Amino acid sequence: MDSSKDNILFICKNNSSRSQMAEAILNSIYGEKYNVFSGGLEPTKVNKYAIKSLKEINIDITENYSKNLDIFKNKEFKYVITLCDDGKCPYFPNAEKNIHKSFKDPNRIEGNEEDIFNEFRKCRNEIKKWIIDMIENGVI
């Protein structure tokens, strides 16, 4: 980890989709500027559709795993960004600045494989656009 870079932590409840996608997207586009992490309160396995949707844009997270926020408790972050949409995002105290952005949880979609995958694509695209906008507008 490069100590000259700002640390950013993305959080959602399970660290299985939204926070994993945000971490990977920010790393792939602006990794030279930031140390990027993700975690959750109740980590579960990284969602296969999150993996597949990122692979579509040439980002490989097949080796990623979901992490509990406890592993970050002694680490300082410039930004902690919560991505939950149900109002139950955890608060993480070790941040200079807390940001919240609600993204619909693609894990909640019901339907066939195509419907579910399309929801993950949509979420991925929304996260990517939001990250680029945040960087270009100097918010982070």
PDB file of C-alpha atoms in Angstrom:
ATOM      1  CA  MET A   1       0.000   0.000   0.000  1.00  0.00           C
ATOM      2  CA  ASP A   2       1.300   3.415  -1.001  1.00  0.00           C
ATOM      3  CA  SER A   3       1.182   5.838   1.950  1.00  0.00           C
ATOM      4  CA  SER A   4       1.218   8.850  -0.403  1.00  0.00           C
ATOM      5  CA  LYS A   5      -2.225   7.900  -1.729  1.00  0.00           C
ATOM      6  CA  ASP A   6      -5.557   8.621  -0.031  1.00  0.00           C
ATOM      7  CA  ASN A   7      -7.307   5.559   1.417  1.00  0.00           C
ATOM      8  CA  ILE A   8     -10.904   4.934   0.332  1.00  0.00           C
ATOM      9  CA  LEU A   9     -13.220   2.314   1.818  1.00  0.00           C
ATOM     10  CA  PHE A  10     -16.478   1.270   0.136  1.00  0.00           C
ATOM     11  CA  ILE A  11     -19.034  -0.333   2.447  1.00  0.00           C
ATOM     12  CA  CYS A  12     -22.242  -2.249   1.961  1.00  0.00           C
ATOM     13  CA  LYS A  13     -23.836  -4.804   4.234  1.00  0.00           C
ATOM     14  CA  ASN A  14     -22.523  -8.025   2.646  1.00  0.00           C
ATOM     15  CA  ASN A  15     -19.531  -6.818   0.619  1.00  0.00           C
ATOM     16  CA  SER A  16     -20.702  -9.138  -2.147  1.00  0.00           C
ATOM     17  CA  SER A  17     -21.689  -6.835  -5.022  1.00  0.00           C
ATOM     18  CA  ARG A  18     -21.909  -3.032  -4.896  1.00  0.00           C
ATOM     19  CA  SER A  19     -18.869  -2.385  -2.717  1.00  0.00           C
ATOM     20  CA  GLN A  20     -16.857  -5.031  -4.595  1.00  0.00           C
ATOM     21  CA  MET A  21     -17.787  -3.438  -7.929  1.00  0.00           C
ATOM     22  CA  ALA A  22     -16.983   0.069  -6.669  1.00  0.00           C
ATOM     23  CA  GLU A  23     -13.596  -1.033  -5.312  1.00  0.00           C
ATOM     24  CA  ALA A  24     -12.678  -2.759  -8.578  1.00  0.00           C
ATOM     25  CA  ILE A  25     -13.886   0.059 -10.817  1.00  0.00           C
ATOM     26  CA  LEU A  26     -12.096   2.774  -8.856  1.00  0.00           C
ATOM     27  CA  ASN A  27      -8.929   0.674  -8.773  1.00  0.00           C
ATOM     28  CA  SER A  28      -9.077   0.031 -12.509  1.00  0.00           C
ATOM     29  CA  ILE A  29      -9.564   3.684 -13.475  1.00  0.00           C
ATOM     30  CA  TYR A  30      -7.820   5.657 -10.725  1.00  0.00           C
ATOM     31  CA  GLY A  31      -5.741   3.089  -8.845  1.00  0.00           C
ATOM     32  CA  GLU A  32      -2.620   5.188  -9.304  1.00  0.00           C
ATOM     33  CA  LYS A  33      -4.206   7.893  -7.113  1.00  0.00           C
ATOM     34  CA  TYR A  34      -5.914   5.880  -4.352  1.00  0.00           C
ATOM     35  CA  ASN A  35      -5.597   2.852  -2.084  1.00  0.00           C
ATOM     36  CA  VAL A  36      -9.057   1.323  -2.441  1.00  0.00           C
ATOM     37  CA  PHE A  37     -10.749  -1.245  -0.183  1.00  0.00           C
ATOM     38  CA  SER A  38     -14.211  -2.659   0.448  1.00  0.00           C
ATOM     39  CA  GLY A  39     -15.879  -4.372   3.356  1.00  0.00           C
ATOM     40  CA  GLY A  40     -19.171  -5.214   5.018  1.00  0.00           C
ATOM     41  CA  LEU A  41     -20.861  -5.963   8.325  1.00  0.00           C
ATOM     42  CA  GLU A  42     -22.010  -9.426   7.299  1.00  0.00           C
ATOM     43  CA  PRO A  43     -19.674 -10.504   4.500  1.00  0.00           C
ATOM     44  CA  THR A  44     -20.844 -13.212   2.143  1.00  0.00           C
ATOM     45  CA  LYS A  45     -19.331 -14.703  -0.996  1.00  0.00           C
ATOM     46  CA  VAL A  46     -18.665 -12.298  -3.882  1.00  0.00           C
ATOM     47  CA  ASN A  47     -21.679 -12.551  -6.167  1.00  0.00           C
ATOM     48  CA  LYS A  48     -21.111 -14.437  -9.430  1.00  0.00           C
ATOM     49  CA  TYR A  49     -23.046 -11.789 -11.376  1.00  0.00           C
ATOM     50  CA  ALA A  50     -20.851  -9.027  -9.973  1.00  0.00           C
ATOM     51  CA  ILE A  51     -17.826 -10.993 -11.157  1.00  0.00           C
ATOM     52  CA  LYS A  52     -19.384 -11.591 -14.581  1.00  0.00           C
ATOM     53  CA  SER A  53     -20.513  -7.972 -15.051  1.00  0.00           C
ATOM     54  CA  LEU A  54     -17.029  -6.646 -14.282  1.00  0.00           C
ATOM     55  CA  LYS A  55     -15.420  -9.222 -16.540  1.00  0.00           C
ATOM     56  CA  GLU A  56     -17.515  -7.713 -19.356  1.00  0.00           C
ATOM     57  CA  ILE A  57     -15.554  -4.474 -18.952  1.00  0.00           C
ATOM     58  CA  ASN A  58     -12.208  -6.262 -18.537  1.00  0.00           C
ATOM     59  CA  ILE A  59     -11.986  -6.100 -14.753  1.00  0.00           C
ATOM     60  CA  ASP A  60     -11.165  -9.404 -13.073  1.00  0.00           C
ATOM     61  CA  ILE A  61     -12.282  -9.888  -9.467  1.00  0.00           C
ATOM     62  CA  THR A  62     -12.285 -13.676  -9.449  1.00  0.00           C
ATOM     63  CA  GLU A  63      -9.666 -13.649  -6.669  1.00  0.00           C
ATOM     64  CA  ASN A  64     -11.567 -11.117  -4.521  1.00  0.00           C
ATOM     65  CA  TYR A  65     -13.210 -12.152  -1.298  1.00  0.00           C
ATOM     66  CA  SER A  66     -15.690 -10.450   0.997  1.00  0.00           C
ATOM     67  CA  LYS A  67     -14.156  -8.779   4.029  1.00  0.00           C
ATOM     68  CA  ASN A  68     -15.521  -7.915   7.451  1.00  0.00           C
ATOM     69  CA  LEU A  69     -15.111  -4.281   8.497  1.00  0.00           C
ATOM     70  CA  ASP A  70     -13.251  -5.423  11.605  1.00  0.00           C
ATOM     71  CA  ILE A  71     -10.068  -5.843   9.562  1.00  0.00           C
ATOM     72  CA  PHE A  72     -10.067  -2.084   8.898  1.00  0.00           C
ATOM     73  CA  LYS A  73     -10.697  -0.882  12.472  1.00  0.00           C
ATOM     74  CA  ASN A  74      -7.113   0.359  12.983  1.00  0.00           C
ATOM     75  CA  LYS A  75      -6.789   1.970   9.555  1.00  0.00           C
ATOM     76  CA  GLU A  76      -7.450   5.618   8.726  1.00  0.00           C
ATOM     77  CA  PHE A  77      -9.406   6.551   5.597  1.00  0.00           C
ATOM     78  CA  LYS A  78      -9.726   9.822   3.762  1.00  0.00           C
ATOM     79  CA  TYR A  79     -13.131   8.700   2.487  1.00  0.00           C
ATOM     80  CA  VAL A  80     -15.564   6.052   3.651  1.00  0.00           C
ATOM     81  CA  ILE A  81     -18.344   5.584   1.116  1.00  0.00           C
ATOM     82  CA  THR A  82     -21.500   3.645   1.975  1.00  0.00           C
ATOM     83  CA  LEU A  83     -23.545   2.246  -0.897  1.00  0.00           C
ATOM     84  CA  CYS A  84     -26.590   0.705   0.833  1.00  0.00           C
ATOM     85  CA  ASP A  85     -30.120   1.411  -0.332  1.00  0.00           C
ATOM     86  CA  ASP A  86     -32.100   0.206   2.673  1.00  0.00           C
ATOM     87  CA  GLY A  87     -31.057   2.797   5.234  1.00  0.00           C
ATOM     88  CA  LYS A  88     -29.028   0.215   7.171  1.00  0.00           C
ATOM     89  CA  CYS A  89     -25.522   1.181   6.110  1.00  0.00           C
ATOM     90  CA  PRO A  90     -22.978   0.791   8.850  1.00  0.00           C
ATOM     91  CA  TYR A  91     -21.174   3.803  10.241  1.00  0.00           C
ATOM     92  CA  PHE A  92     -17.403   3.572  10.152  1.00  0.00           C
ATOM     93  CA  PRO A  93     -15.637   6.060  12.438  1.00  0.00           C
ATOM     94  CA  ASN A  94     -12.112   6.102  10.953  1.00  0.00           C
ATOM     95  CA  ALA A  95     -12.900   8.514   8.127  1.00  0.00           C
ATOM     96  CA  GLU A  96     -11.958  12.066   7.438  1.00  0.00           C
ATOM     97  CA  LYS A  97     -15.092  12.294   5.297  1.00  0.00           C
ATOM     98  CA  ASN A  98     -18.147  10.013   5.092  1.00  0.00           C
ATOM     99  CA  ILE A  99     -20.123   9.882   1.845  1.00  0.00           C
ATOM    100  CA  HIS A 100     -23.322   7.983   1.152  1.00  0.00           C
ATOM    101  CA  LYS A 101     -24.645   7.048  -2.265  1.00  0.00           C
ATOM    102  CA  SER A 102     -27.632   4.761  -2.529  1.00  0.00           C
ATOM    103  CA  PHE A 103     -27.497   2.108  -5.238  1.00  0.00           C
ATOM    104  CA  LYS A 104     -30.315  -0.388  -5.598  1.00  0.00           C
ATOM    105  CA  ASP A 105     -29.147  -3.792  -4.385  1.00  0.00           C
ATOM    106  CA  PRO A 106     -28.963  -6.035  -7.477  1.00  0.00           C
ATOM    107  CA  ASN A 107     -29.030  -9.094  -5.207  1.00  0.00           C
ATOM    108  CA  ARG A 108     -32.701  -8.439  -4.556  1.00  0.00           C
ATOM    109  CA  ILE A 109     -33.859  -8.769  -8.158  1.00  0.00           C
ATOM    110  CA  GLU A 110     -36.037 -11.733  -8.947  1.00  0.00           C
ATOM    111  CA  GLY A 111     -36.390 -13.274 -12.348  1.00  0.00           C
ATOM    112  CA  ASN A 112     -34.499 -15.369 -14.802  1.00  0.00           C
ATOM    113  CA  GLU A 113     -30.713 -15.350 -15.273  1.00  0.00           C
ATOM    114  CA  GLU A 114     -30.893 -12.647 -17.934  1.00  0.00           C
ATOM    115  CA  ASP A 115     -33.044 -10.343 -15.769  1.00  0.00           C
ATOM    116  CA  ILE A 116     -30.705 -10.752 -12.822  1.00  0.00           C
ATOM    117  CA  PHE A 117     -27.564 -10.212 -14.880  1.00  0.00           C
ATOM    118  CA  ASN A 118     -29.055  -7.114 -16.517  1.00  0.00           C
ATOM    119  CA  GLU A 119     -29.691  -5.649 -13.052  1.00  0.00           C
ATOM    120  CA  PHE A 120     -26.037  -6.211 -12.145  1.00  0.00           C
ATOM    121  CA  ARG A 121     -24.959  -4.564 -15.391  1.00  0.00           C
ATOM    122  CA  LYS A 122     -27.173  -1.590 -14.646  1.00  0.00           C
ATOM    123  CA  CYS A 123     -25.761  -1.280 -11.124  1.00  0.00           C
ATOM    124  CA  ARG A 124     -22.176  -1.597 -12.414  1.00  0.00           C
ATOM    125  CA  ASN A 125     -22.764   1.145 -14.982  1.00  0.00           C
ATOM    126  CA  GLU A 126     -24.363   3.448 -12.403  1.00  0.00           C
ATOM    127  CA  ILE A 127     -21.465   2.925  -9.987  1.00  0.00           C
ATOM    128  CA  LYS A 128     -18.883   3.534 -12.712  1.00  0.00           C
ATOM    129  CA  LYS A 129     -20.576   6.746 -13.863  1.00  0.00           C
ATOM    130  CA  TRP A 130     -20.913   7.987 -10.284  1.00  0.00           C
ATOM    131  CA  ILE A 131     -17.245   7.296  -9.493  1.00  0.00           C
ATOM    132  CA  ILE A 132     -16.066   9.110 -12.616  1.00  0.00           C
ATOM    133  CA  ASP A 133     -18.362  12.063 -11.844  1.00  0.00           C
ATOM    134  CA  MET A 134     -17.095  12.213  -8.232  1.00  0.00           C
ATOM    135  CA  ILE A 135     -13.458  12.274  -9.349  1.00  0.00           C
ATOM    136  CA  GLU A 136     -13.953  14.702 -12.233  1.00  0.00           C
ATOM    137  CA  ASN A 137     -15.938  17.099 -10.020  1.00  0.00           C
ATOM    138  CA  GLY A 138     -13.300  17.012  -7.283  1.00  0.00           C
ATOM    139  CA  VAL A 139     -15.539  15.498  -4.617  1.00  0.00           C
ATOM    140  CA  ILE A 140     -12.957  12.799  -3.961  1.00  0.00           C
TER     141      ILE A 140
END
